PDB file of C-alpha atoms in Angstrom:
ATOM      1  CA  MET A   1       9.254 -19.921 -13.952  1.00  0.00           C
ATOM      2  CA  ILE A   2       9.978 -18.982 -10.362  1.00  0.00           C
ATOM      3  CA  SER A   3       6.886 -18.201  -8.277  1.00  0.00           C
ATOM      4  CA  LEU A   4       6.963 -17.084  -4.547  1.00  0.00           C
ATOM      5  CA  ILE A   5       4.100 -18.418  -2.298  1.00  0.00           C
ATOM      6  CA  ALA A   6       3.470 -16.814   1.303  1.00  0.00           C
ATOM      7  CA  ALA A   7       1.181 -15.816   3.870  1.00  0.00           C
ATOM      8  CA  ILE A   8       1.741 -12.295   5.268  1.00  0.00           C
ATOM      9  CA  GLY A   9       0.247  -9.952   7.735  1.00  0.00           C
ATOM     10  CA  LYS A  10      -0.971  -6.457   7.106  1.00  0.00           C
ATOM     11  CA  ASN A  11       2.793  -5.310   7.631  1.00  0.00           C
ATOM     12  CA  ASN A  12       4.419  -8.049   5.554  1.00  0.00           C
ATOM     13  CA  GLU A  13       4.876 -10.188   8.731  1.00  0.00           C
ATOM     14  CA  LEU A  14       5.567 -13.835   8.010  1.00  0.00           C
ATOM     15  CA  GLY A  15       6.760 -15.286  11.323  1.00  0.00           C
ATOM     16  CA  LYS A  16       8.355 -15.245  14.590  1.00  0.00           C
ATOM     17  CA  LYS A  17      11.208 -17.582  15.921  1.00  0.00           C
ATOM     18  CA  ASN A  18      10.875 -19.936  12.740  1.00  0.00           C
ATOM     19  CA  ALA A  19       7.004 -20.202  13.049  1.00  0.00           C
ATOM     20  CA  LEU A  20       3.973 -18.915  11.657  1.00  0.00           C
ATOM     21  CA  LEU A  21       1.945 -16.234  13.498  1.00  0.00           C
ATOM     22  CA  TRP A  22      -1.445 -17.574  12.590  1.00  0.00           C
ATOM     23  CA  ASN A  23      -3.243 -20.920  11.962  1.00  0.00           C
ATOM     24  CA  LEU A  24      -5.424 -20.719   8.774  1.00  0.00           C
ATOM     25  CA  PRO A  25      -6.458 -24.083   7.678  1.00  0.00           C
ATOM     26  CA  ALA A  26      -7.882 -22.504   4.369  1.00  0.00           C
ATOM     27  CA  ASP A  27      -4.493 -21.052   3.549  1.00  0.00           C
ATOM     28  CA  MET A  28      -2.427 -24.328   4.330  1.00  0.00           C
ATOM     29  CA  LYS A  29      -5.049 -26.344   2.010  1.00  0.00           C
ATOM     30  CA  HIS A  30      -4.257 -23.452  -0.573  1.00  0.00           C
ATOM     31  CA  PHE A  31      -0.644 -24.081  -0.210  1.00  0.00           C
ATOM     32  CA  ARG A  32      -0.834 -27.744  -0.554  1.00  0.00           C
ATOM     33  CA  GLU A  33      -3.174 -27.541  -3.671  1.00  0.00           C
ATOM     34  CA  THR A  34      -1.018 -24.828  -5.287  1.00  0.00           C
ATOM     35  CA  THR A  35       2.277 -26.480  -4.800  1.00  0.00           C
ATOM     36  CA  SER A  36       1.658 -30.228  -5.039  1.00  0.00           C
ATOM     37  CA  GLY A  37       3.278 -31.900  -7.762  1.00  0.00           C
ATOM     38  CA  TYR A  38       5.989 -29.088  -8.421  1.00  0.00           C
ATOM     39  CA  THR A  39       9.448 -28.174  -6.945  1.00  0.00           C
ATOM     40  CA  VAL A  40       9.630 -26.064  -3.884  1.00  0.00           C
ATOM     41  CA  ILE A  41      12.750 -24.277  -2.598  1.00  0.00           C
ATOM     42  CA  MET A  42      13.209 -23.357   1.021  1.00  0.00           C
ATOM     43  CA  GLY A  43      15.840 -22.150   3.334  1.00  0.00           C
ATOM     44  CA  GLN A  44      17.162 -24.543   5.753  1.00  0.00           C
ATOM     45  CA  LYS A  45      15.392 -22.942   8.851  1.00  0.00           C
ATOM     46  CA  THR A  46      12.107 -23.368   6.932  1.00  0.00           C
ATOM     47  CA  PHE A  47      12.881 -26.867   6.246  1.00  0.00           C
ATOM     48  CA  GLU A  48      13.784 -27.628   9.985  1.00  0.00           C
ATOM     49  CA  SER A  49      10.685 -25.829  10.852  1.00  0.00           C
ATOM     50  CA  ILE A  50       8.516 -28.206   8.765  1.00  0.00           C
ATOM     51  CA  GLY A  51      10.624 -31.253   9.911  1.00  0.00           C
ATOM     52  CA  ARG A  52      10.370 -33.327   6.621  1.00  0.00           C
ATOM     53  CA  PRO A  53      10.408 -33.096   3.024  1.00  0.00           C
ATOM     54  CA  LEU A  54       6.908 -32.065   1.787  1.00  0.00           C
ATOM     55  CA  PRO A  55       5.158 -34.926   0.052  1.00  0.00           C
ATOM     56  CA  ASN A  56       4.565 -34.831  -3.740  1.00  0.00           C
ATOM     57  CA  ARG A  57       7.034 -32.271  -4.435  1.00  0.00           C
ATOM     58  CA  ARG A  58      10.730 -32.129  -5.365  1.00  0.00           C
ATOM     59  CA  ASN A  59      12.288 -30.527  -2.321  1.00  0.00           C
ATOM     60  CA  ILE A  60      15.404 -28.087  -2.779  1.00  0.00           C
ATOM     61  CA  VAL A  61      16.866 -26.804   0.482  1.00  0.00           C
ATOM     62  CA  LEU A  62      19.229 -23.667   0.145  1.00  0.00           C
ATOM     63  CA  THR A  63      21.858 -23.488   3.056  1.00  0.00           C
ATOM     64  CA  GLN A  64      25.304 -21.940   3.688  1.00  0.00           C
ATOM     65  CA  ASP A  65      26.126 -25.151   5.931  1.00  0.00           C
ATOM     66  CA  LYS A  66      28.163 -27.328   4.139  1.00  0.00           C
ATOM     67  CA  ASN A  67      27.411 -30.102   6.746  1.00  0.00           C
ATOM     68  CA  PHE A  68      23.807 -30.110   6.491  1.00  0.00           C
ATOM     69  CA  LYS A  69      22.516 -33.480   5.054  1.00  0.00           C
ATOM     70  CA  GLN A  70      18.917 -34.526   4.883  1.00  0.00           C
ATOM     71  CA  GLU A  71      17.494 -37.525   2.887  1.00  0.00           C
ATOM     72  CA  GLY A  72      14.713 -36.583   0.400  1.00  0.00           C
ATOM     73  CA  VAL A  73      15.839 -33.098  -0.353  1.00  0.00           C
ATOM     74  CA  GLU A  74      18.423 -31.751  -2.770  1.00  0.00           C
ATOM     75  CA  ILE A  75      20.909 -29.417  -1.142  1.00  0.00           C
ATOM     76  CA  VAL A  76      22.221 -26.218  -2.899  1.00  0.00           C
ATOM     77  CA  TYR A  77      24.446 -23.324  -1.679  1.00  0.00           C
ATOM     78  CA  SER A  78      23.430 -20.288  -3.744  1.00  0.00           C
ATOM     79  CA  PRO A  79      20.278 -19.135  -5.595  1.00  0.00           C
ATOM     80  CA  GLU A  80      22.074 -19.554  -8.650  1.00  0.00           C
ATOM     81  CA  GLU A  81      22.787 -23.285  -8.021  1.00  0.00           C
ATOM     82  CA  ALA A  82      19.023 -23.801  -7.189  1.00  0.00           C
ATOM     83  CA  GLU A  83      18.210 -22.143 -10.541  1.00  0.00           C
ATOM     84  CA  THR A  84      20.217 -24.687 -12.584  1.00  0.00           C
ATOM     85  CA  LEU A  85      17.970 -27.463 -10.852  1.00  0.00           C
ATOM     86  CA  LEU A  86      14.651 -25.946 -11.912  1.00  0.00           C
ATOM     87  CA  ASP A  87      12.658 -26.959 -14.738  1.00  0.00           C
ATOM     88  CA  LYS A  88      12.084 -23.746 -16.740  1.00  0.00           C
ATOM     89  CA  ASP A  89       8.959 -25.158 -18.514  1.00  0.00           C
ATOM     90  CA  THR A  90       6.971 -25.171 -15.410  1.00  0.00           C
ATOM     91  CA  GLU A  91       6.241 -23.339 -11.964  1.00  0.00           C
ATOM     92  CA  ASN A  92       8.874 -23.606  -9.275  1.00  0.00           C
ATOM     93  CA  PHE A  93       7.637 -22.364  -5.674  1.00  0.00           C
ATOM     94  CA  VAL A  94      10.024 -20.509  -3.436  1.00  0.00           C
ATOM     95  CA  ILE A  95       8.277 -21.139   0.045  1.00  0.00           C
ATOM     96  CA  GLY A  96      10.504 -19.354   2.551  1.00  0.00           C
ATOM     97  CA  GLY A  97      11.642 -18.077   4.722  1.00  0.00           C
ATOM     98  CA  GLY A  98      12.037 -14.393   4.856  1.00  0.00           C
ATOM     99  CA  MET A  99      15.777 -14.426   3.670  1.00  0.00           C
ATOM    100  CA  ILE A 100      15.133 -16.786   0.654  1.00  0.00           C
ATOM    101  CA  TYR A 101      12.227 -14.607  -0.314  1.00  0.00           C
ATOM    102  CA  LYS A 102      14.568 -11.672  -0.426  1.00  0.00           C
ATOM    103  CA  LEU A 103      16.986 -13.587  -2.400  1.00  0.00           C
ATOM    104  CA  PHE A 104      14.298 -14.483  -5.050  1.00  0.00           C
ATOM    105  CA  ILE A 105      11.833 -11.979  -5.505  1.00  0.00           C
ATOM    106  CA  ASP A 106      13.843 -10.180  -8.182  1.00  0.00           C
ATOM    107  CA  LYS A 107      14.184 -13.390 -10.117  1.00  0.00           C
ATOM    108  CA  ALA A 108      10.324 -14.325  -9.529  1.00  0.00           C
ATOM    109  CA  ASP A 109       7.724 -14.032 -12.316  1.00  0.00           C
ATOM    110  CA  LYS A 110       4.799 -14.460 -10.193  1.00  0.00           C
ATOM    111  CA  LEU A 111       3.741 -14.038  -6.348  1.00  0.00           C
ATOM    112  CA  TYR A 112       0.939 -16.200  -4.799  1.00  0.00           C
ATOM    113  CA  ILE A 113       0.017 -14.088  -1.479  1.00  0.00           C
ATOM    114  CA  THR A 114      -2.334 -14.800   1.235  1.00  0.00           C
ATOM    115  CA  HIS A 115      -3.138 -11.399   2.801  1.00  0.00           C
ATOM    116  CA  VAL A 116      -3.831 -12.010   6.443  1.00  0.00           C
ATOM    117  CA  ASP A 117      -6.098  -9.059   7.794  1.00  0.00           C
ATOM    118  CA  ALA A 118      -4.326  -8.717  10.838  1.00  0.00           C
ATOM    119  CA  GLU A 119      -1.147  -6.960  12.292  1.00  0.00           C
ATOM    120  CA  PHE A 120       1.404  -9.040  14.450  1.00  0.00           C
ATOM    121  CA  SER A 121       3.574  -6.649  16.388  1.00  0.00           C
ATOM    122  CA  ASP A 122       5.855  -9.500  17.705  1.00  0.00           C
ATOM    123  CA  ALA A 123       7.001 -10.649  14.099  1.00  0.00           C
ATOM    124  CA  ASP A 124      10.585 -11.011  13.601  1.00  0.00           C
ATOM    125  CA  THR A 125      10.535 -12.075   9.954  1.00  0.00           C
ATOM    126  CA  PHE A 126       8.977 -10.144   6.996  1.00  0.00           C
ATOM    127  CA  PHE A 127       8.196 -10.556   3.324  1.00  0.00           C
ATOM    128  CA  PRO A 128       9.743  -8.082   0.994  1.00  0.00           C
ATOM    129  CA  GLU A 129       7.851  -5.123  -0.051  1.00  0.00           C
ATOM    130  CA  ILE A 130       5.380  -5.877  -2.877  1.00  0.00           C
ATOM    131  CA  ILE A 131       6.187  -2.782  -5.251  1.00  0.00           C
ATOM    132  CA  PRO A 132       3.012  -1.726  -7.417  1.00  0.00           C
ATOM    133  CA  VAL A 133       5.180  -0.584 -10.272  1.00  0.00           C
ATOM    134  CA  VAL A 134       6.726  -3.958 -10.511  1.00  0.00           C
ATOM    135  CA  TRP A 135       3.800  -6.331  -9.424  1.00  0.00           C
ATOM    136  CA  ASN A 136       0.249  -6.336 -11.064  1.00  0.00           C
ATOM    137  CA  GLU A 137      -2.547  -7.917  -9.181  1.00  0.00           C
ATOM    138  CA  THR A 138      -4.170 -10.496 -11.553  1.00  0.00           C
ATOM    139  CA  SER A 139      -6.430 -12.296  -9.061  1.00  0.00           C
ATOM    140  CA  HIS A 140      -8.099 -11.395  -5.712  1.00  0.00           C
ATOM    141  CA  GLU A 141     -10.311 -13.721  -3.816  1.00  0.00           C
ATOM    142  CA  GLU A 142     -11.475 -12.365  -0.405  1.00  0.00           C
ATOM    143  CA  HIS A 143     -12.662 -14.714   2.360  1.00  0.00           C
ATOM    144  CA  THR A 144     -14.168 -14.012   5.764  1.00  0.00           C
ATOM    145  CA  LYS A 145     -13.071 -15.663   8.881  1.00  0.00           C
ATOM    146  CA  ASP A 146     -15.014 -18.521   9.992  1.00  0.00           C
ATOM    147  CA  SER A 147     -15.102 -21.209  12.841  1.00  0.00           C
ATOM    148  CA  GLU A 148     -11.691 -22.573  11.557  1.00  0.00           C
ATOM    149  CA  ASN A 149      -9.937 -19.588   9.992  1.00  0.00           C
ATOM    150  CA  PRO A 150      -9.727 -16.722  12.867  1.00  0.00           C
ATOM    151  CA  PHE A 151      -8.690 -13.945  10.422  1.00  0.00           C
ATOM    152  CA  ASP A 152     -10.252 -12.488   7.333  1.00  0.00           C
ATOM    153  CA  TYR A 153      -7.804 -13.234   4.532  1.00  0.00           C
ATOM    154  CA  THR A 154      -7.408 -12.794   0.720  1.00  0.00           C
ATOM    155  CA  PHE A 155      -5.786 -14.978  -1.908  1.00  0.00           C
ATOM    156  CA  SER A 156      -4.014 -12.688  -4.417  1.00  0.00           C
ATOM    157  CA  ILE A 157      -1.837 -13.528  -7.491  1.00  0.00           C
ATOM    158  CA  TYR A 158       0.529 -10.922  -8.796  1.00  0.00           C
ATOM    159  CA  GLU A 159       2.390 -11.159 -12.091  1.00  0.00           C
ATOM    160  CA  LYS A 160       5.440  -9.073 -12.943  1.00  0.00           C
ATOM    161  CA  PHE A 161       4.708  -6.077 -15.357  1.00  0.00           C
ATOM    162  CA  PHE A 162       8.108  -6.608 -17.330  1.00  0.00           C
TER     163      PHE A 162
END
């Protein structure tokens, strides 16, 4: 099973210059708890922005750079090659970036989306549109901003209708 996990602004904003546009510790905790123990797939730029393999996860990096080498990750050169490495009996999480989400959204069975209740006009990277006739929201958990999380946010899970 392929799942995408992302935090997005009101206009599907993901980031700017290879960095997130917000700091939401609750979302980072949610990400860690959701993906821990599973395979994560990311693009090279996302991997480089993190700076290391994510602990307690199998890390797959998708790149076009045949010279890219990194200890602690498995390197693939196409979404199809990544799919051959996945355990079909468990969840596998695509964690970004924008190009990688676009490559995998049609292959995904489930989306874990943190909706950040804010707009970020300086964003340069966006999540693909979540089309209502394709995706059914099956879980919706609203949270109000607090001293650590500067925006209201909602954890949503979407499952493909077909």
